[in-house]
Each structure stands twice: as C-alpha cells, then as structure tokens.
Coordinates of C-alpha atoms (C1' of nucleotides) in Angstrom, one line a residue:
Chain A
M383 CA 2.1 44.1 -33.0
S384 CA -0.7 46.6 -33.3
T385 CA -2.7 44.4 -35.5
S386 CA -4.9 41.5 -34.5
P387 CA -3.2 38.1 -34.1
T388 CA -3.0 35.7 -37.0
S389 CA -5.5 33.0 -37.7
S390 CA -2.8 30.3 -37.1
P391 CA -3.7 28.3 -33.9
L392 CA -0.3 28.9 -32.4
K393 CA 3.0 30.2 -33.6
S394 CA 5.9 27.9 -33.8
R395 CA 7.6 29.5 -30.8
D396 CA 4.6 29.2 -28.7
R397 CA 4.1 25.6 -29.7
L398 CA 7.6 24.8 -28.8
V399 CA 7.2 26.3 -25.3
A400 CA 3.9 24.6 -24.8
T401 CA 5.4 21.2 -25.7
A402 CA 8.5 21.9 -23.6
T403 CA 6.2 22.7 -20.7
K404 CA 4.4 19.4 -21.0
L405 CA 7.5 17.3 -21.5
F406 CA 10.0 19.1 -19.2
Y407 CA 7.6 19.0 -16.3
A408 CA 6.3 15.5 -16.8
N409 CA 9.6 13.7 -17.8
G410 CA 12.3 16.0 -16.6
I411 CA 14.4 18.6 -18.4
N412 CA 17.6 16.6 -18.9
A413 CA 15.6 13.5 -19.8
T414 CA 13.8 15.3 -22.6
G415 CA 15.8 15.8 -25.7
I416 CA 15.5 18.9 -27.9
D417 CA 14.6 16.7 -30.8
T418 CA 11.6 15.3 -29.0
V419 CA 10.3 18.7 -28.2
I420 CA 10.7 19.8 -31.8
A421 CA 9.1 16.7 -33.2
E422 CA 6.1 16.7 -30.8
S423 CA 5.5 20.4 -31.3
G424 CA 5.4 20.1 -35.1
A425 CA 8.2 22.7 -35.4
T426 CA 11.6 22.3 -37.0
K427 CA 15.1 22.6 -35.8
G428 CA 15.7 25.8 -37.7
S429 CA 12.7 27.3 -36.0
M430 CA 13.8 26.2 -32.6
Y431 CA 17.2 27.8 -33.0
H432 CA 15.8 30.8 -34.6
H433 CA 13.8 31.6 -31.5
F434 CA 16.1 30.3 -28.8
H435 CA 19.8 30.5 -28.5
N436 CA 20.1 27.0 -27.1
K437 CA 18.3 24.5 -25.0
D438 CA 18.8 26.7 -21.9
G439 CA 16.9 29.4 -23.6
L440 CA 13.9 27.1 -24.1
V441 CA 14.2 25.9 -20.5
A442 CA 14.2 29.5 -19.3
A443 CA 11.1 30.3 -21.4
Y444 CA 9.4 27.2 -20.0
L445 CA 10.2 28.2 -16.4
R446 CA 9.0 31.7 -16.9
G447 CA 5.8 30.3 -18.2
E448 CA 5.5 28.1 -15.0
A449 CA 6.0 31.2 -12.8
D450 CA 3.2 33.0 -14.7
G451 CA 1.1 29.9 -14.6
W452 CA 1.4 29.6 -10.8
H453 CA 0.4 33.3 -10.4
E454 CA -2.6 32.7 -12.6
A455 CA -3.6 29.6 -10.8
A456 CA -3.3 31.3 -7.5
T457 CA -5.4 34.2 -8.4
G458 CA -7.8 31.8 -10.2
V459 CA -8.6 29.7 -7.0
D460 CA -8.6 32.8 -4.8
D461 CA -11.8 34.4 -3.5
S462 CA -11.3 37.8 -2.1
S463 CA -14.7 37.8 -0.4
K464 CA -13.5 35.1 1.9
G465 CA -11.4 35.5 5.1
A466 CA -7.6 35.3 5.2
V467 CA -7.6 31.8 6.7
E468 CA -9.8 30.4 4.0
R469 CA -7.9 32.1 1.3
V470 CA -4.7 30.6 2.4
A471 CA -6.5 27.2 2.4
L472 CA -7.5 27.8 -1.2
M473 CA -4.0 28.4 -2.2
F474 CA -3.0 25.0 -0.9
T475 CA -5.7 23.4 -3.1
I476 CA -3.4 24.0 -6.1
P477 CA -1.0 21.2 -5.4
A478 CA -3.7 19.2 -3.7
T479 CA -5.8 19.0 -6.8
A480 CA -2.8 18.4 -9.0
I481 CA -1.9 15.4 -7.0
A482 CA -5.5 14.1 -7.2
T483 CA -5.4 14.3 -11.0
D484 CA -2.0 12.6 -11.4
S485 CA -0.6 15.6 -13.1
F486 CA 1.7 16.4 -10.2
H487 CA 5.4 16.0 -10.6
G488 CA 6.6 18.2 -7.8
C489 CA 7.5 21.9 -7.8
P490 CA 8.8 22.9 -11.3
F491 CA 11.2 25.4 -9.7
T492 CA 12.7 22.9 -7.3
N493 CA 13.0 20.4 -10.2
A494 CA 14.7 23.0 -12.3
M495 CA 17.2 23.9 -9.6
V496 CA 18.0 20.2 -9.2
E497 CA 18.4 19.5 -12.9
R498 CA 20.1 22.8 -13.8
P499 CA 22.0 23.9 -10.7
A500 CA 24.5 26.1 -12.5
D501 CA 22.2 28.2 -14.6
P502 CA 22.0 31.7 -13.2
A503 CA 19.0 32.5 -15.5
I504 CA 17.1 29.8 -13.8
A505 CA 18.1 30.9 -10.3
E506 CA 16.7 34.4 -11.2
I507 CA 13.4 33.0 -12.5
V508 CA 13.0 31.0 -9.3
S509 CA 13.7 34.2 -7.3
D510 CA 11.0 36.0 -9.2
Y511 CA 8.6 33.2 -8.5
R512 CA 9.3 33.3 -4.8
R513 CA 8.8 37.1 -4.8
V514 CA 5.4 36.6 -6.6
M515 CA 4.4 34.0 -4.2
A516 CA 5.4 36.1 -1.1
A517 CA 3.5 39.1 -2.5
H518 CA 0.5 36.9 -3.1
V519 CA 0.5 35.4 0.3
A520 CA 1.0 38.9 1.8
E521 CA -2.0 40.1 -0.1
L522 CA -4.2 37.1 1.0
I523 CA -3.7 37.8 4.7
G524 CA -3.1 41.5 4.6
A525 CA 0.5 41.4 5.7
D526 CA 3.7 43.0 4.4
P527 CA 5.7 40.6 2.1
E528 CA 8.6 41.0 4.4
D529 CA 6.7 39.8 7.5
T530 CA 7.8 36.7 9.2
V531 CA 4.4 35.2 8.8
V532 CA 4.7 35.2 5.0
A533 CA 8.1 33.4 5.1
Q534 CA 6.5 30.9 7.4
V535 CA 3.6 30.2 5.0
V536 CA 6.1 29.8 2.2
V537 CA 8.1 27.2 4.3
L538 CA 4.9 25.3 4.8
Y539 CA 4.0 25.4 1.1
D540 CA 7.4 24.2 0.1
G541 CA 7.3 21.5 2.7
G542 CA 3.9 20.2 1.7
V543 CA 4.8 20.1 -2.0
T544 CA 8.2 18.5 -1.4
G545 CA 6.7 15.9 0.9
A546 CA 4.0 15.1 -1.7
K547 CA 6.6 14.6 -4.3
Q548 CA 8.6 12.2 -2.1
T549 CA 5.7 10.2 -0.9
R550 CA 3.4 10.5 -4.0
S551 CA 0.6 11.4 -1.7
A552 CA -1.4 14.5 -0.8
A553 CA -1.1 14.0 2.9
P554 CA 1.9 16.4 3.4
V555 CA 0.1 19.1 1.5
L556 CA -3.0 18.7 3.7
T557 CA -0.8 18.8 6.9
A558 CA 0.9 21.9 5.6
S559 CA -2.4 23.5 4.7
A560 CA -3.8 22.9 8.2
M561 CA -0.7 24.3 9.8
A562 CA -0.8 27.4 7.6
Q563 CA -4.4 28.0 8.4
E564 CA -3.7 27.7 12.1
L565 CA -0.6 30.0 11.8
V566 CA -2.6 32.7 10.0
R567 CA -5.4 32.4 12.5
A568 CA -3.0 32.9 15.4
W569 CA -1.2 35.7 13.5
I570 CA -4.5 37.6 13.0
E571 CA -5.5 36.9 16.6
G572 CA -2.1 38.2 17.9
R573 CA -2.4 41.3 15.7
R574 CA -5.9 42.1 16.9
G575 CA -5.2 41.5 20.6
Chain B
M1453 CA 33.4 -11.5 7.1
S1454 CA 34.4 -12.8 10.5
T1455 CA 38.0 -12.0 10.0
S1456 CA 39.5 -8.5 10.3
P1457 CA 39.4 -6.2 7.3
T1458 CA 42.2 -6.2 4.8
S1459 CA 45.0 -3.6 4.8
S1460 CA 43.6 -2.1 1.6
P1461 CA 42.3 1.4 2.3
L1462 CA 38.9 0.7 0.7
K1463 CA 37.6 -2.0 -1.5
S1464 CA 36.7 -1.2 -5.0
R1465 CA 33.0 -1.4 -4.4
D1466 CA 33.2 1.0 -1.5
R1467 CA 35.4 3.4 -3.4
L1468 CA 32.8 3.4 -6.2
V1469 CA 30.0 4.2 -3.8
A1470 CA 32.1 6.8 -2.0
T1471 CA 32.9 8.5 -5.3
A1472 CA 29.4 8.3 -6.5
T1473 CA 28.2 9.9 -3.3
K1474 CA 30.4 12.8 -3.8
L1475 CA 29.7 13.3 -7.5
F1476 CA 26.0 12.4 -7.6
Y1477 CA 25.2 14.7 -4.8
A1478 CA 27.3 17.6 -5.9
N1479 CA 26.8 17.5 -9.6
G1480 CA 23.6 15.5 -10.0
I1481 CA 22.9 11.9 -10.9
N1482 CA 22.1 12.3 -14.6
A1483 CA 24.9 14.8 -15.1
T1484 CA 27.5 12.4 -13.7
G1485 CA 28.6 9.7 -16.1
I1486 CA 29.4 6.2 -15.0
D1487 CA 32.8 6.5 -16.6
T1488 CA 33.6 9.6 -14.5
V1489 CA 32.7 7.7 -11.3
I1490 CA 34.8 4.7 -12.4
A1491 CA 37.8 6.9 -13.3
E1492 CA 37.7 9.0 -10.2
S1493 CA 37.3 6.1 -7.9
G1494 CA 40.3 4.3 -9.4
A1495 CA 38.2 1.2 -10.2
T1496 CA 37.5 -0.3 -13.5
K1497 CA 34.4 -0.9 -15.6
G1498 CA 34.6 -4.7 -15.0
S1499 CA 34.6 -4.1 -11.3
M1500 CA 31.7 -1.7 -11.5
Y1501 CA 29.5 -4.1 -13.4
H1502 CA 30.6 -6.9 -11.3
H1503 CA 29.2 -5.3 -8.2
F1504 CA 26.2 -3.4 -9.7
H1505 CA 23.8 -4.6 -12.3
N1506 CA 23.7 -1.1 -13.9
K1507 CA 23.9 2.6 -13.1
D1508 CA 20.6 2.4 -11.2
G1509 CA 22.2 -0.1 -8.8
L1510 CA 25.0 2.3 -8.0
V1511 CA 22.4 5.1 -7.6
A1512 CA 20.4 2.9 -5.2
A1513 CA 23.6 2.1 -3.2
Y1514 CA 24.4 5.8 -3.1
L1515 CA 21.0 6.7 -1.8
R1516 CA 21.0 4.0 0.8
G1517 CA 24.2 5.4 2.0
E1518 CA 22.7 8.9 2.2
A1519 CA 19.8 7.5 4.3
D1520 CA 22.2 5.9 6.7
G1521 CA 24.3 9.1 6.7
W1522 CA 21.4 11.2 7.6
H1523 CA 20.6 8.9 10.5
E1524 CA 24.2 9.0 11.7
A1525 CA 24.3 12.8 11.4
A1526 CA 21.0 13.2 13.3
T1527 CA 22.2 11.0 16.2
G1528 CA 25.6 12.7 16.0
V1529 CA 24.2 16.2 16.6
D1530 CA 21.7 15.0 19.2
D1531 CA 22.1 15.4 22.9
S1532 CA 19.7 13.3 24.9
S1533 CA 20.4 15.3 28.0
K1534 CA 18.7 18.3 26.5
G1535 CA 15.0 19.0 26.3
A1536 CA 12.7 18.1 23.4
V1537 CA 12.6 21.7 22.0
E1538 CA 16.4 22.0 21.9
R1539 CA 16.9 18.6 20.5
V1540 CA 14.6 19.5 17.6
A1541 CA 16.6 22.7 17.1
L1542 CA 19.8 20.5 17.0
M1543 CA 18.3 18.4 14.2
F1544 CA 17.8 21.5 12.1
T1545 CA 21.5 22.4 12.4
I1546 CA 22.3 19.6 10.0
P1547 CA 21.2 21.5 6.9
A1548 CA 22.1 24.8 8.4
T1549 CA 25.7 23.9 8.8
A1550 CA 25.8 22.2 5.4
I1551 CA 24.7 25.5 3.8
A1552 CA 27.3 27.4 5.8
T1553 CA 30.1 25.2 4.4
D1554 CA 28.9 25.4 0.8
S1555 CA 28.5 21.6 0.7
F1556 CA 24.8 21.9 0.5
H1557 CA 23.0 20.9 -2.7
G1558 CA 19.5 20.2 -1.4
C1559 CA 17.9 17.1 -0.1
P1560 CA 19.5 14.0 -1.8
F1561 CA 16.2 12.2 -1.7
T1562 CA 14.2 15.1 -3.3
N1563 CA 17.0 15.3 -5.9
A1564 CA 16.8 11.6 -6.6
M1565 CA 13.1 11.6 -7.0
V1566 CA 13.4 14.5 -9.5
E1567 CA 16.2 12.9 -11.5
R1568 CA 14.9 9.3 -11.4
P1569 CA 11.1 9.7 -11.0
A1570 CA 10.3 6.2 -12.5
D1571 CA 12.7 4.1 -10.4
P1572 CA 10.7 2.2 -7.7
A1573 CA 13.8 1.2 -5.8
I1574 CA 14.6 4.8 -5.2
A1575 CA 11.0 5.5 -4.1
E1576 CA 11.4 2.8 -1.5
I1577 CA 14.7 4.1 -0.2
V1578 CA 13.1 7.5 0.1
S1579 CA 10.2 5.9 2.0
D1580 CA 12.7 4.2 4.4
Y1581 CA 14.5 7.5 4.9
R1582 CA 11.2 9.2 5.8
R1583 CA 10.3 6.4 8.3
V1584 CA 13.7 6.8 9.9
M1585 CA 13.3 10.5 10.2
A1586 CA 9.8 10.2 11.6
A1587 CA 11.1 7.7 14.2
H1588 CA 13.9 10.0 15.0
V1589 CA 11.7 13.0 15.5
A1590 CA 9.3 10.9 17.6
E1591 CA 12.1 9.9 19.8
L1592 CA 13.4 13.4 20.2
I1593 CA 10.1 14.7 21.5
G1594 CA 8.7 11.6 23.1
A1595 CA 5.8 11.2 20.6
D1596 CA 4.5 8.3 18.6
P1597 CA 5.8 8.3 15.0
E1598 CA 2.3 8.4 13.8
D1599 CA 1.4 11.5 15.8
T1600 CA 0.4 14.6 13.8
V1601 CA 3.1 16.6 15.4
V1602 CA 5.8 14.4 13.9
A1603 CA 4.4 14.8 10.4
Q1604 CA 4.3 18.6 11.1
V1605 CA 7.9 18.7 12.0
V1606 CA 8.8 16.8 8.9
V1607 CA 6.8 19.2 6.8
L1608 CA 8.9 22.0 8.3
Y1609 CA 12.1 20.2 7.7
D1610 CA 11.3 19.6 4.1
G1611 CA 10.1 23.2 3.6
G1612 CA 13.3 24.6 5.2
V1613 CA 15.6 22.4 3.1
T1614 CA 13.6 23.1 -0.2
G1615 CA 13.6 26.8 0.4
A1616 CA 17.3 26.8 1.1
K1617 CA 17.9 25.0 -2.1
Q1618 CA 15.8 27.4 -4.1
T1619 CA 17.3 30.5 -2.5
R1620 CA 20.8 29.4 -1.8
S1621 CA 20.4 30.7 1.7
A1622 CA 20.0 29.4 5.2
A1623 CA 17.1 31.7 6.0
P1624 CA 14.3 29.2 5.2
V1625 CA 16.0 26.6 7.4
L1626 CA 16.2 29.0 10.3
T1627 CA 12.5 30.0 9.8
A1628 CA 11.6 26.3 9.8
S1629 CA 13.6 25.6 12.8
A1630 CA 12.0 28.4 14.8
M1631 CA 8.6 27.2 13.8
A1632 CA 9.4 23.6 14.8
Q1633 CA 10.6 24.6 18.2
E1634 CA 7.5 26.7 18.8
L1635 CA 5.4 23.8 17.6
V1636 CA 7.0 21.3 19.9
R1637 CA 6.8 23.7 22.8
A1638 CA 3.1 24.1 22.3
W1639 CA 2.6 20.4 21.8
I1640 CA 4.3 19.6 25.1
E1641 CA 2.4 22.4 26.7
G1642 CA -0.9 21.0 25.4
R1643 CA -0.1 17.5 26.5
R1644 CA 0.8 18.6 30.0
G1645 CA -2.2 20.9 30.5
Chain C
dA795 C1' 45.3 -26.7 -2.8
dC796 C1' 41.1 -25.3 -4.8
dA797 C1' 37.3 -22.8 -6.0
dA798 C1' 34.8 -18.7 -5.8
dT799 C1' 34.9 -14.1 -5.6
dA800 C1' 37.1 -9.6 -6.7
dG801 C1' 39.7 -7.0 -9.7
dT802 C1' 42.6 -5.0 -14.0
dA803 C1' 42.7 -2.9 -18.6
dG804 C1' 40.5 -1.3 -22.2
dA805 C1' 38.2 -1.9 -26.8
dC806 C1' 33.8 -1.6 -28.7
dG807 C1' 28.9 -0.8 -30.3
dA808 C1' 24.7 1.3 -30.4
dA809 C1' 22.1 4.9 -29.0
dC810 C1' 21.5 9.4 -27.8
dC811 C1' 22.5 14.3 -27.4
dT812 C1' 23.1 19.3 -28.8
dG813 C1' 24.0 22.6 -32.1
dT814 C1' 25.3 24.0 -37.1
dC815 C1' 24.5 24.4 -41.7
dT816 C1' 22.4 24.8 -46.5
dA817 C1' 18.8 26.2 -49.3
dA818 C1' 14.4 27.2 -50.3
dT819 C1' 9.6 29.1 -49.1
dC820 C1' 6.0 31.6 -46.6
dT821 C1' 4.3 35.6 -44.1
dT822 C1' 3.8 40.2 -42.7
dA823 C1' 4.8 45.1 -42.0
dC824 C1' 5.4 49.2 -44.3
Chain D
dG392 C1' 6.6 45.7 -53.9
dT393 C1' 10.1 44.9 -51.1
dA394 C1' 12.7 43.6 -47.2
dA395 C1' 13.0 41.4 -42.9
dG396 C1' 11.6 37.9 -40.2
dA397 C1' 9.6 33.3 -39.6
dT398 C1' 9.5 28.6 -41.1
dT399 C1' 10.4 24.1 -43.6
dA400 C1' 13.2 19.8 -44.1
dG401 C1' 16.8 17.3 -43.0
dA402 C1' 21.7 16.1 -43.3
dC403 C1' 25.6 16.3 -40.5
dA404 C1' 29.5 16.6 -37.1
dG405 C1' 31.3 15.9 -32.6
dG406 C1' 30.5 14.5 -28.4
dT407 C1' 28.6 11.8 -24.6
dT408 C1' 26.2 8.0 -22.5
dC409 C1' 25.6 3.1 -20.9
dG410 C1' 26.5 -1.4 -21.0
dT411 C1' 29.0 -5.7 -23.1
dC412 C1' 32.8 -8.3 -23.9
dT413 C1' 37.4 -10.7 -23.7
dA414 C1' 41.3 -12.3 -21.3
dC415 C1' 44.0 -12.2 -17.6
dT416 C1' 45.4 -11.7 -12.5
dA417 C1' 44.8 -11.3 -7.4
dT418 C1' 42.7 -12.4 -3.2
dT419 C1' 40.5 -15.1 0.1
dG420 C1' 37.9 -18.7 2.7
dT421 C1' 37.9 -23.4 3.6

DNA sequence: ACAATAGTAGACGAACCTGTCTAATCTTAC
DNA sequence: GTAAGATTAGACAGGTTCGTCTACTATTGT
C-alpha cells in the first residue's frame, strides 16, 4: 500500500467494477448476468468471488462508485467564481449533457432502488448520495444543508431526471433547471431583503 | 358484451391482470415470474397465453391499468368546488397517503421504464399517462396542457415521488406539494395582475 | 344446434442464472 | 525465501425463467 501502484493497467477487481458500472447502468442490474460481467471484464469467476461475497457485493461497489462519480462530476462542472444561480444551473448540465450524448439511462440510484428494493446496503448508499448532493447544493448557494431551499432544489433535480427518463427527452431537466434558478434567485433575494 | 356480466366473480383474464398488478408493483416486474402470477391468480398457463402473446403483453395490460387507475384516483380525490391551489394539493395526497399505508413502491411508470427500458409499448403507455396527467393538472388550475406551469407541476410531482421512493419517506412529496401550491398561487396571481 | 371463444391441467424443453468447487500458478510484502 | 493474497480456467449443481404443446371441457352468442 505504501509502494507505488503496479504497472498492470487495472486490477481484476477494478476491471470487474468498471465493467459492472457500464453494464448495470446501461442494461439494468437484474438483466445483466454475473457471467457477462466476468467475461467482458476479462476476469474469472474465482476472482469475482474472491473479491465479492456475491452479486449484491458487486452491485454495492458499483453504486458506491456512482455516488463518488456524481460528486466528481458535480465538482467538475462547478465554477466557484460564478454566482449561486449560475452554479445551480451548471449542476443541472450533468443530466442534460448525458441525455444529449445518449449515455443517459436515468438516475442510477432510482434504478437500483427499483431493481433491488429489499437490499439495505443499497438503501444506505442512496442515503449517502443524497447527503452528498444536499451538501453540494448547500455549498453552491451558501445555505445550510438542512434548509428548505436545499430540499427544494433536490426535488427539482429528481423531477427533472425522472421526467427525462420517462420521456427520453431533456425538456424536463431544462424545466427543472429554470425552476431551480428562479427558486435560488428568490431565496437569495428574500434573504437579502 | 351487450348482455349483463356473468355471475363469475372475475374472468381469468381480469384475474391475471389483477394479480399481476399486485405482484408487479409490489415486487417488481422482472422479479415476478409468470408462473407465480398464474398460480396466484388461479388461472392456468393455457389461459395466460391465450389472452396474452407473452409476458410483455401482460406487463402492458398491467401498466395500462395503472394509468387508468391513476386517472381514477386523481379524479377521486379532486373537489371541483375548491380553488386551484387546493385542488393541486389534493392531487399530491395520492402518493402521500400511499406512503402512509406502506403500499407505496414508487411510480409504476418509472419502475417499468427501469425494468423494461427497451419495450416501445411501455414507452407509449408512459407517454399516455403523462398526457393524462398534464391534462388533469391543466384542468385543475384552468391552464392549457401545453403551458409551462403544467410542465412545472409535473416536474414537482415526479420529483416528490422519486424522492419518496429513494428515502422511503413522505417528506419529498410534502416539499413538492408545497412548492406546487406556491407555484400555482403565483401563476394565478401573475395571470390576474 | 353450432361454432367460436375461453378455460383446465400439467408436462416439457431450452435457456439462463447464481454460487461452489478443484487445482494450479502468479505476484507481492516482508 | 516464504507465506499470504490474487488470479486463472472451467466444470458443475440446483434453481429459475419463459414459452410451447397436447388434449380435453365449459361457456356463450347467434
């Protein structure tokens, strides 16, 4: 651990998670067999079950990666030199651009809750994601994560993404983005006045 | 068809759809085997495949029923003697009460799009549902279904329901409801002034 | 009465799924 | 150098899934 990483491009475990991320998100968790993930990742069954207790373990690793990925994407598109309203708009470009590039298949967390409703590990990862998102929004606009306005922006984000998934169009995200911008504008106004 | 219905409590086809509705919504479409639906409905395999071409056919019938069910529920909780704002609030009581009675498992249409992303028949039923919902909201508040305000209320509805599914709590629905009421209030105000 | 539709009962195949297991090799830390 | 962890390769069992098929019976509209 203290030494430098090996020359190998990616360890078997990481390849498994990377492949699972691609397939689980694009085709669905239940629709993707473990054998497919193993074959496409170039790993073997022994390796898979050496690293993960069962499929649920791989699913959890996938979802944790998605949560981290969202946070990275959100900080990636952010620009702290801009105002709160514009920064919120930037956050909504994440799903908007995904739709434009046809790589959008809805919210991975919603999808996971639908496909694995009974798994408590998943429920907790989803909880974490929502905490991260609330904290991020709070930081963008200079609010407390517990403020009503943060919950409201989250509702709009969820609504935009869900509508986009159902309609296969970016329109709901754009509607939600405009609403969020107006909401934050009014919130700042109300705070100042 | 022109004569009165038979004494039989429910025809085989209807029992199949009724059972599918219960199981598909509660446990998921992919997680529910056709054999389970057949057994629990008291029908037989021959009957099932006499009425439906395959499982997708049953799923489509289930979803069409959910769309009709939503419309009935929405008109059921409505009260045309009330004002627009209150009528919108009433619409949001549909998911809110479902959550309270533990019979809530998210939006059936979102769930279906997640579990059956490639089925165009499902995409169309979801489209229909969204048209019905837009028309209903438009009627509640006296707007044109194409008005921005209608799309905005829909975003809030989707966001509330999605948040409730992810958090297993009614809070997002209540947040969304309050936002929708405020939105409609302001929209009416703006229209009058 | 007749024909079409609806239904019963269940065997069956072919495909898929997850997870276990054996047995040997490679890598890496110390 | 040695021991622990990581990996390969694939057979295998046990279960589930969907859909087909046969053969027979019941209902119902006209």
